[in-house]
Amino acid sequence: MNGLIMILIAIVVLGGGYLLYGRYLAKTWGIDPKAKTPAYELRDGVDYEPADSGVVFGHQFASIAGAGPINGPIQAAIFGWVPVLLWVLIGGVFFGAVQDFASMYASVKNKGRSIGIIIEHYIGKTGKKLFLLFCWLFCILVVAAFADVVANTFDNNYHMETVVVTEATETAEAVTEEVAVTSEANRAVATTSMLFILEAIALGLILRYAKLSKLANTVIAVAMLIGGIAVGMLFPVLSFGRGTWHIIVFIYILIASVVPVWALLQPRDYLNSYLLVIMIVAAVLGVVVSNPSINLPAFTSFNVNGQSMFPILFVTIACGAVSGFHSLVSSGTASKQIKNEKDMLPISFGAMLLESMLAVIALIACASFATGEAASLGYNTPAQVFAGGVANFLSTIGLPFSVVFTLINLAVSAFALTSLDSVARIGRLSFQELFLDESIDEKNMGPVRKVLTNKYFATILTLVLAYMLAKVGYASIWPLFGSANQLLSALALIACAVFLKRTDRKGFMLWIPMVIMLAVTLSALAITIYGKATALFTAASANVLGDALQLAFAIALVILGVMVAIQGISKLLGKEKARA
């Protein structure tokens, strides 16, 4: 097997999945191009704001991708490339894309409401409360994991002396040079990323008030993108350690999650979408041109380093195949920006399949390195392994390694930061909705409820807990994040299946993914609970606070997830009549 054959297989499977299965779902459920979407019907300039399909696609893709499709497949590669590739392709088409489209479809058909509100409408208020609490805890995990990934990507604290090479002197010098490139790239990525935030604010003002043509907006966005990259690479002035970047990133998240979507979220996603799509196109081109060999074993074992392929493979790959977080983006932010119902399929189903393609590229990049090579080059995160692999591919056509490495790292950080924009907002909204329903008059709420529903209080509480978990490190959080993510996917599939049944639409295609994801995630969470409890009660824990937090989160997620699943499945198997 080589990289070219693997990428061609992915293109055929994913492209065919969109053209055949995606269109079948749209035809089966029904799309009304003439319907007034929630973005217009409930337009408020904060959360509900119509945007061009390209802008919403950029938001959807950048938000759902994050660091997941890069981190997950690379970490899961310990089981070999065959199981990773199979799950990315099968899961991407029949699990992830179906869930994303169903979630957006259900939301748009219900005035842009989130999955939690849809559960309230079709399952009940108790189910809604339990689901929102689950979502809030999950969002804390996502913020913690992705914020730490970003902080590591920006971290400039590399120590050249730790690089040990026992080969010839020229090899040692080459490795030291590569590590220096990594450190320089981190400064450039950090500087450019901060510039992008300022540019996004300026672009937001232009998009809202200048009323220019789509072509003019595109030219301005691309010019800003190129200018920001050039300045960041020529003047990489931001140089801080991981701890400082944690603080900076969380301050950014705090601001980004409370300002109107047009001021930062929409323009930032629009700006980043060009960078992200260019990254994927360049990576595919690099694989086609260099046709890298696959040095990873096709299959290693069902049990590696004490980890069983079931369920660890599935929860580790996470976003590259199916992710519950996508349902929150599809129903929480993107559905409120849809201009026309016909845009739902490419924005939801299409974005998920593009993410699966990114996961395949990440697998090829990882598999192109010889055993131990990536570590010897100072690549200490999956994002750097991915960037190094793609830079190697493109260097075969004469592109400078250092430039490509920096640009790919920049794109990965853009993924993660954009996900943080969305997930912090969704976490804040989930917490607020816990204390609101249609029977409560917001003008006459008591002082305690007013505080709990205040967007600043909800945001700060969410971010404080996420910050505490982020200090543990993404590698420790990732298994719990993956398990919670997949369980959320199962719950979203249950909610969408109930919606389809209650509105007299076919939903049988959601049943198998729903059952499989429940089995996978409950097994994985049980393993996490056993492992963390054993470490804590035998005094074998290296991080008592971190392990205790993870244990508490895992237990809470299992209890909440099972309760929501029972309520949803009972409705699904019941005989309620169809309703609007």
XYZ file of C-alpha atoms in Angstrom:
580
model
C 0.000 0.000 0.000
C 1.122 3.536 -0.717
C -0.274 6.984 -0.037
C -1.634 7.559 -3.558
C -3.787 4.420 -3.564
C -5.073 5.228 -0.066
C -6.087 8.768 -1.039
C -7.808 7.551 -4.229
C -9.821 5.004 -2.245
C -10.888 7.763 0.130
C -11.945 10.102 -2.698
C -14.062 7.400 -4.358
C -15.752 6.263 -1.131
C -16.401 9.722 0.299
C -17.397 11.297 -3.012
C -19.706 8.396 -3.788
C -21.179 8.628 -0.294
C -22.133 12.271 -0.854
C -23.560 11.834 -4.353
C -25.519 8.668 -3.596
C -26.313 8.409 0.108
C -26.378 12.122 0.942
C -28.762 12.960 -1.891
C -30.907 9.944 -0.989
C -31.318 11.286 2.561
C -32.183 14.789 1.331
C -34.807 13.358 -1.027
C -36.221 11.006 1.613
C -36.577 13.633 4.355
C -37.546 16.516 2.058
C -35.938 19.893 1.333
C -37.981 23.043 0.701
C -35.885 25.714 -1.098
C -38.751 28.207 -0.763
C -39.144 27.888 3.026
C -38.225 30.844 5.240
C -35.286 29.691 7.350
C -34.815 30.514 11.056
C -31.939 32.852 10.167
C -34.505 35.214 8.618
C -37.530 34.338 10.718
C -35.772 34.940 14.068
C -32.991 37.276 12.970
C -31.518 39.026 16.031
C -27.990 39.960 14.898
C -26.413 37.918 17.716
C -27.048 34.199 17.165
C -29.557 34.258 14.284
C -27.912 35.910 11.285
C -28.203 34.712 7.639
C -24.907 34.206 5.836
C -23.781 33.026 2.427
C -23.410 29.261 2.064
C -19.628 29.618 1.734
C -19.409 31.478 5.032
C -21.574 28.937 6.856
C -19.662 26.034 5.285
C -16.437 27.611 6.508
C -17.896 27.963 9.996
C -19.254 24.399 10.015
C -16.105 22.784 8.651
C -13.632 24.717 10.767
C -15.738 24.251 13.907
C -16.345 20.519 13.592
C -12.838 19.650 12.430
C -10.789 21.225 15.190
C -7.808 19.111 16.125
C -9.890 15.930 16.142
C -9.372 14.481 12.640
C -5.618 14.997 13.010
C -5.079 13.931 16.624
C -7.476 10.975 16.569
C -6.236 8.909 13.580
C -2.582 9.494 14.501
C -3.121 8.279 18.072
C -5.251 5.339 16.890
C -2.553 4.285 14.406
C -1.060 2.047 17.128
C -3.560 -0.575 15.917
C -2.360 -0.298 12.286
C -3.553 1.637 9.260
C -6.255 -0.783 8.047
C -8.643 -0.499 11.034
C -8.142 3.271 11.112
C -8.879 3.690 7.387
C -11.915 1.399 7.484
C -13.529 3.187 10.416
C -12.823 6.666 9.014
C -14.492 5.818 5.690
C -17.401 3.700 6.931
C -18.007 5.833 9.989
C -17.670 9.079 8.030
C -20.352 8.201 5.464
C -22.866 6.106 7.423
C -22.442 7.496 10.945
C -20.908 10.983 11.072
C -22.359 12.592 7.950
C -25.809 11.143 8.649
C -25.764 12.501 12.202
C -24.593 15.954 11.101
C -27.212 16.282 8.376
C -30.002 14.936 10.596
C -29.082 17.344 13.408
C -29.030 20.385 11.122
C -32.203 19.273 9.356
C -34.092 18.787 12.638
C -32.869 22.160 13.912
C -33.785 24.152 10.795
C -37.211 22.524 10.772
C -37.618 23.578 14.431
C -36.778 27.293 14.240
C -33.016 26.770 14.610
C -33.390 25.191 18.034
C -30.577 23.147 19.538
C -30.745 19.378 19.984
C -31.579 19.989 23.658
C -34.711 21.982 22.806
C -35.671 19.407 20.175
C -35.467 16.743 22.882
C -37.765 18.845 25.061
C -40.256 19.215 22.214
C -40.343 15.578 21.131
C -39.159 13.620 24.214
C -39.846 15.762 27.286
C -38.546 18.448 29.651
C -36.648 16.006 31.875
C -34.797 14.607 28.870
C -33.921 18.131 27.808
C -32.486 19.045 31.219
C -30.412 15.879 31.386
C -29.142 16.356 27.830
C -28.194 19.990 28.390
C -26.263 19.085 31.528
C -24.493 16.349 29.555
C -23.691 18.844 26.787
C -22.336 21.371 29.242
C -19.965 18.835 30.823
C -18.922 17.657 27.387
C -18.197 21.211 26.195
C -15.911 21.672 29.204
C -13.940 18.612 28.064
C -13.705 19.879 24.472
C -12.508 23.325 25.537
C -9.913 21.773 27.849
C -8.561 19.356 25.222
C -8.467 21.778 22.279
C -7.132 24.699 24.340
C -4.227 22.522 25.432
C -3.602 21.431 21.826
C -3.415 25.103 20.796
C -1.149 25.996 23.718
C 1.211 23.156 22.775
C 1.201 24.259 19.143
C 2.185 27.795 20.194
C 4.620 26.699 22.924
C 8.148 27.915 22.196
C 9.883 25.994 25.004
C 11.905 23.515 22.985
C 15.136 22.180 24.416
C 17.683 21.324 21.763
C 19.886 19.434 24.174
C 17.216 16.764 24.731
C 17.494 15.629 21.119
C 19.589 12.473 21.189
C 20.954 11.053 17.952
C 23.472 8.229 17.915
C 24.237 8.331 14.213
C 26.749 10.394 12.229
C 27.409 14.062 13.021
C 25.667 15.285 9.893
C 22.517 13.442 10.991
C 22.630 15.079 14.395
C 22.990 18.484 12.762
C 20.022 17.738 10.483
C 17.849 16.749 13.426
C 18.849 19.852 15.390
C 17.954 21.951 12.373
C 14.530 20.294 12.175
C 13.872 20.989 15.860
C 14.917 24.620 15.319
C 12.421 24.785 12.460
C 9.725 23.482 14.829
C 10.497 26.152 17.433
C 10.586 28.945 14.838
C 7.351 27.667 13.310
C 5.590 27.782 16.671
C 6.442 31.471 17.097
C 5.267 32.254 13.565
C 2.046 30.272 14.020
C 1.301 32.006 17.312
C 1.948 35.469 15.873
C -0.113 34.845 12.751
C -2.986 33.333 14.742
C -3.234 36.416 16.922
C -3.144 38.631 13.805
C -5.994 36.596 12.324
C -8.163 37.473 15.310
C -7.645 41.198 14.708
C -8.217 40.748 10.977
C -11.432 38.811 11.670
C -12.829 41.740 13.662
C -12.024 44.124 10.788
C -13.510 41.720 8.239
C -16.656 41.372 10.347
C -17.201 45.123 10.233
C -16.642 45.123 6.456
C -19.050 42.221 5.852
C -21.751 43.799 8.004
C -21.577 47.453 7.028
C -19.771 47.811 3.678
C -22.328 45.685 1.758
C -19.800 44.714 -0.910
C -20.201 42.001 -3.516
C -19.241 38.405 -2.769
C -16.230 38.758 -5.105
C -15.029 41.891 -3.309
C -15.419 40.208 0.086
C -13.467 37.215 -1.160
C -10.624 39.381 -2.478
C -10.432 41.262 0.825
C -10.475 38.041 2.865
C -7.735 36.407 0.776
C -5.614 39.578 0.922
C -5.984 39.652 4.724
C -5.071 35.976 4.904
C -1.916 36.374 2.824
C -0.933 39.577 4.624
C -1.352 38.000 8.063
C 0.716 34.969 7.099
C 3.479 37.118 5.597
C 3.724 39.371 8.652
C 3.619 36.423 11.054
C 6.368 34.542 9.254
C 8.599 37.594 8.760
C 8.142 38.875 12.318
C 7.467 35.891 14.619
C 7.579 38.000 17.769
C 5.249 36.088 20.121
C 7.266 33.663 22.213
C 5.671 32.230 25.351
C 5.507 28.930 27.164
C 2.530 26.566 27.408
C 1.244 28.017 30.687
C 1.146 31.580 29.378
C -0.569 30.464 26.193
C -3.204 28.683 28.268
C -4.108 32.024 29.853
C -4.087 33.929 26.539
C -6.203 31.299 24.782
C -8.790 31.235 27.564
C -9.070 35.030 27.539
C -9.696 34.854 23.798
C -12.336 32.137 24.261
C -14.088 34.240 26.892
C -14.403 37.171 24.492
C -15.243 35.081 21.426
C -18.078 33.200 23.109
C -20.085 36.270 24.181
C -19.738 38.771 21.305
C -22.258 38.693 18.398
C -21.541 36.025 15.765
C -21.062 38.641 13.025
C -18.301 40.387 15.021
C -15.883 37.470 15.294
C -17.265 33.961 14.706
C -18.558 34.417 11.141
C -15.654 36.488 9.745
C -13.026 34.349 11.483
C -14.537 31.192 10.018
C -14.820 32.839 6.604
C -11.169 33.883 6.781
C -9.956 30.504 8.005
C -12.007 28.480 5.546
C -9.699 29.514 2.703
C -6.629 28.511 4.700
C -8.133 25.176 5.708
C -9.347 24.177 2.246
C -6.020 25.213 0.722
C -4.268 23.065 3.341
C -6.293 19.991 2.394
C -5.842 20.563 -1.348
C -2.094 21.066 -0.857
C -1.864 17.935 1.288
C -3.710 15.846 -1.302
C -1.439 17.259 -4.022
C 1.592 16.419 -1.918
C 0.437 12.823 -1.483
C -0.277 12.477 -5.222
C 3.098 13.904 -6.225
C 5.309 12.220 -3.636
C 3.281 8.986 -3.325
C 4.753 8.234 0.118
C 5.242 4.664 1.238
C 3.175 3.435 4.177
C 5.676 2.402 6.835
C 3.002 1.658 9.419
C 1.912 -2.000 9.826
C -1.469 -2.812 8.279
C -2.538 -4.331 11.593
C -0.671 -4.714 14.862
C -2.884 -6.373 17.460
C -6.304 -6.257 19.061
C -4.583 -5.243 22.283
C -1.751 -2.690 22.299
C -0.109 -1.344 25.462
C -3.035 -2.585 27.513
C -5.603 -0.903 25.234
C -8.218 -3.001 23.441
C -9.099 -2.072 19.862
C -12.750 -2.217 20.897
C -13.729 0.350 22.044
C -10.511 2.428 22.118
C -10.059 2.682 18.332
C -13.501 4.220 17.852
C -13.396 6.754 20.672
C -9.827 7.765 19.796
C -10.497 8.460 16.112
C -13.608 10.369 17.203
C -14.152 13.411 14.928
C -12.617 11.805 11.840
C -15.524 9.337 11.653
C -18.355 10.500 13.911
C -18.570 13.166 16.593
C -21.408 14.206 18.858
C -19.898 17.678 19.007
C -20.889 18.109 15.347
C -24.557 17.829 16.305
C -24.104 20.778 18.672
C -22.529 22.911 15.934
C -25.076 21.814 13.318
C -28.025 22.630 15.585
C -26.479 25.247 17.854
C -24.814 27.771 15.550
C -24.797 26.763 11.863
C -28.550 26.132 11.627
C -29.163 29.721 12.755
C -27.177 31.041 9.788
C -28.655 28.937 6.931
C -30.095 31.089 4.134
C -31.765 28.309 2.160
C -32.695 24.731 3.081
C -30.904 23.411 -0.010
C -27.629 24.542 1.595
C -28.002 22.057 4.460
C -26.706 18.967 2.631
C -23.372 20.423 1.398
C -22.790 22.330 4.645
C -23.449 19.410 7.013
C -22.990 16.146 5.074
C -20.296 17.649 2.831
C -18.283 19.205 5.650
C -18.214 15.890 7.542
C -16.910 13.993 4.523
C -14.230 16.633 3.979
C -13.217 16.102 7.596
C -12.954 12.360 6.968
C -10.664 13.152 4.034
C -8.503 15.197 6.390
C -8.365 12.210 8.755
C -7.128 9.992 5.907
C -4.416 12.537 5.080
C -3.378 12.615 8.746
C -3.105 8.822 8.710
C -0.917 8.912 5.575
C 1.308 11.632 7.090
C 1.786 9.591 10.242
C 2.374 6.341 8.353
C 5.012 7.951 6.100
C 7.483 8.263 8.990
C 9.781 5.413 9.900
C 9.530 4.017 13.421
C 10.717 6.615 15.935
C 11.586 9.169 13.249
C 8.948 11.740 14.195
C 9.993 11.746 17.861
C 13.647 12.184 16.949
C 12.737 15.306 14.973
C 11.162 16.959 18.012
C 7.530 16.493 16.940
C 5.825 16.165 20.312
C 2.183 16.555 19.204
C 0.091 14.863 16.478
C -0.319 18.289 14.843
C 3.450 18.559 14.391
C 3.645 15.000 13.047
C 0.942 15.917 10.527
C 2.682 19.169 9.564
C 6.035 17.418 9.218
C 4.571 14.707 6.998
C 2.791 17.154 4.680
C 5.899 19.366 4.529
C 7.926 16.317 3.483
C 5.392 15.544 0.737
C 5.447 19.072 -0.692
C 9.213 19.453 -0.417
C 9.453 16.910 -3.267
C 8.116 19.584 -5.630
C 10.551 22.218 -4.369
C 8.511 23.985 -1.677
C 10.616 24.988 1.363
C 10.095 22.610 4.279
C 10.119 25.363 6.921
C 7.481 27.452 5.109
C 5.125 24.519 4.539
C 5.624 23.238 8.099
C 4.670 26.654 9.480
C 1.625 27.017 7.219
C 0.286 23.560 8.083
C 0.761 24.196 11.789
C -1.051 27.496 11.321
C -3.982 25.764 9.626
C -4.203 23.173 12.409
C -4.217 25.882 15.079
C -6.917 27.685 13.073
C -9.004 24.507 13.213
C -8.648 24.231 16.968
C -9.223 27.933 17.708
C -12.341 27.994 15.547
C -13.711 24.953 17.363
C -13.026 26.731 20.638
C -15.028 29.749 19.399
C -18.054 27.558 18.799
C -17.853 25.064 21.641
C -17.464 27.727 24.335
C -20.534 29.492 22.970
C -22.463 26.206 22.846
C -21.370 25.351 26.395
C -22.541 28.756 27.584
C -25.896 28.377 25.823
C -26.359 24.845 27.222
C -25.777 26.064 30.779
C -28.170 28.989 30.330
C -30.885 26.788 28.807
C -30.688 24.505 31.859
C -32.498 27.212 33.825
C -34.884 28.412 31.123
C -38.005 27.030 29.496
C -41.140 28.393 27.884
C -42.961 28.647 31.238
C -40.410 31.077 32.702
C -40.840 34.810 32.207
C -37.329 36.175 31.754
C -38.423 39.643 32.953
C -39.622 38.338 36.334
C -36.870 35.832 37.160
C -35.482 35.637 40.684
C -31.944 36.883 41.451
C -30.400 33.387 41.541
C -31.884 32.368 38.190
C -30.815 35.704 36.707
C -27.221 34.986 37.696
C -27.329 31.407 36.415
C -28.733 32.517 33.056
C -26.329 35.441 32.706
C -24.097 34.785 29.711
C -20.990 36.111 31.439
C -21.470 33.960 34.546
C -22.221 30.869 32.428
C -19.150 31.475 30.261
C -16.751 32.112 33.149
C -17.926 29.042 35.099
C -17.516 26.863 32.012
C -14.039 28.188 31.257
C -12.755 27.957 34.849
C -13.559 24.234 34.970
C -12.095 23.744 31.478
C -8.904 25.548 32.498
C -8.443 23.211 35.462
C -8.756 20.195 33.165
C -6.506 21.733 30.486
C -3.614 21.749 32.948
C -3.826 17.938 32.977
C -2.856 17.877 29.266
C -4.760 16.874 26.144
C -3.185 13.386 25.995
C -4.740 12.457 29.347
C -8.089 14.079 28.550
C -8.447 12.673 25.018
C -9.825 9.176 25.877
C -12.500 10.721 28.125
C -13.244 13.412 25.533
C -13.569 10.758 22.824
C -15.903 8.588 24.902
C -18.132 11.513 25.863
C -18.069 12.727 22.268
C -19.292 9.408 20.887
C -21.951 9.054 23.592
C -23.207 12.504 22.668
C -23.402 11.267 19.083
C -25.582 8.347 20.164
C -27.899 10.712 22.071
C -28.132 13.095 19.110
C -28.996 10.181 16.805
C -31.732 9.078 19.228
C -33.154 12.612 19.354
C -33.121 12.936 15.555
C -34.690 9.494 15.131
C -37.522 10.499 17.484
C -37.973 13.776 15.562
C -38.150 11.936 12.232
C -40.662 9.443 13.617
C -42.863 12.095 15.250
C -42.906 14.139 12.019
C -43.778 11.053 9.936
C -40.387 10.810 8.177
C -38.239 7.708 7.675
C -35.488 7.385 10.279
C -34.442 3.720 10.085
C -30.977 4.731 8.797
C -30.173 6.203 12.236
C -30.927 3.054 14.272
C -27.784 0.979 13.588
C -25.359 3.901 14.177
C -27.257 4.745 17.372
C -26.999 1.219 18.841
C -23.330 0.774 17.871
C -22.303 4.136 19.340
C -24.092 3.379 22.618
C -22.215 0.075 22.910
C -18.857 1.650 22.066
C -19.108 4.638 24.366
C -20.566 3.007 27.445
C -17.815 0.373 27.230
C -15.126 3.046 26.908
C -16.485 5.114 29.801
C -16.647 1.992 31.991
C -12.966 1.376 31.249
C -12.115 5.001 32.113
C -14.042 4.846 35.395
C -12.326 1.608 36.400
C -8.858 2.927 35.489
C -9.196 6.287 37.255
C -10.838 4.775 40.341
C -8.124 2.137 40.592
C -5.374 4.771 40.300
C -6.951 7.004 42.950
C -7.827 4.334 45.491
C -4.465 2.554 45.219
C -2.510 5.837 45.516
C -1.012 5.159 42.078
C -2.248 8.419 40.575
C 0.412 10.860 39.369
C -2.144 13.678 39.245
C -4.786 13.267 41.943
C -6.786 16.406 41.083
C -6.783 15.668 37.355
C -7.736 12.008 37.796
C -10.435 12.898 40.333
C -11.964 15.426 37.927
C -11.901 12.914 35.085
C -13.468 10.224 37.285
C -16.244 12.594 38.372
C -16.878 13.644 34.761
C -16.939 10.033 33.531
C -19.436 8.905 36.196
C -21.685 11.932 35.595
C -21.592 11.427 31.823
C -22.542 7.753 32.084
C -25.462 8.456 34.419
C -26.775 11.352 32.331
C -26.214 9.560 29.029
C -28.024 6.395 30.110
C -30.982 8.374 31.481
C -31.362 10.399 28.270
C -30.976 7.255 26.132
C -33.687 5.408 28.088
C -36.121 8.296 27.731
C -35.399 8.694 24.025
C -35.571 5.007 23.144
C -38.856 4.631 25.037
C -40.312 7.393 22.840
C -38.784 5.828 19.751
C -40.389 2.456 20.486
C -43.693 3.997 21.576
C -46.768 4.596 19.493
C -47.153 8.372 19.666
C -48.860 9.939 16.698
C -46.999 12.157 14.273
C -46.804 15.837 15.191
C -45.474 19.026 13.645
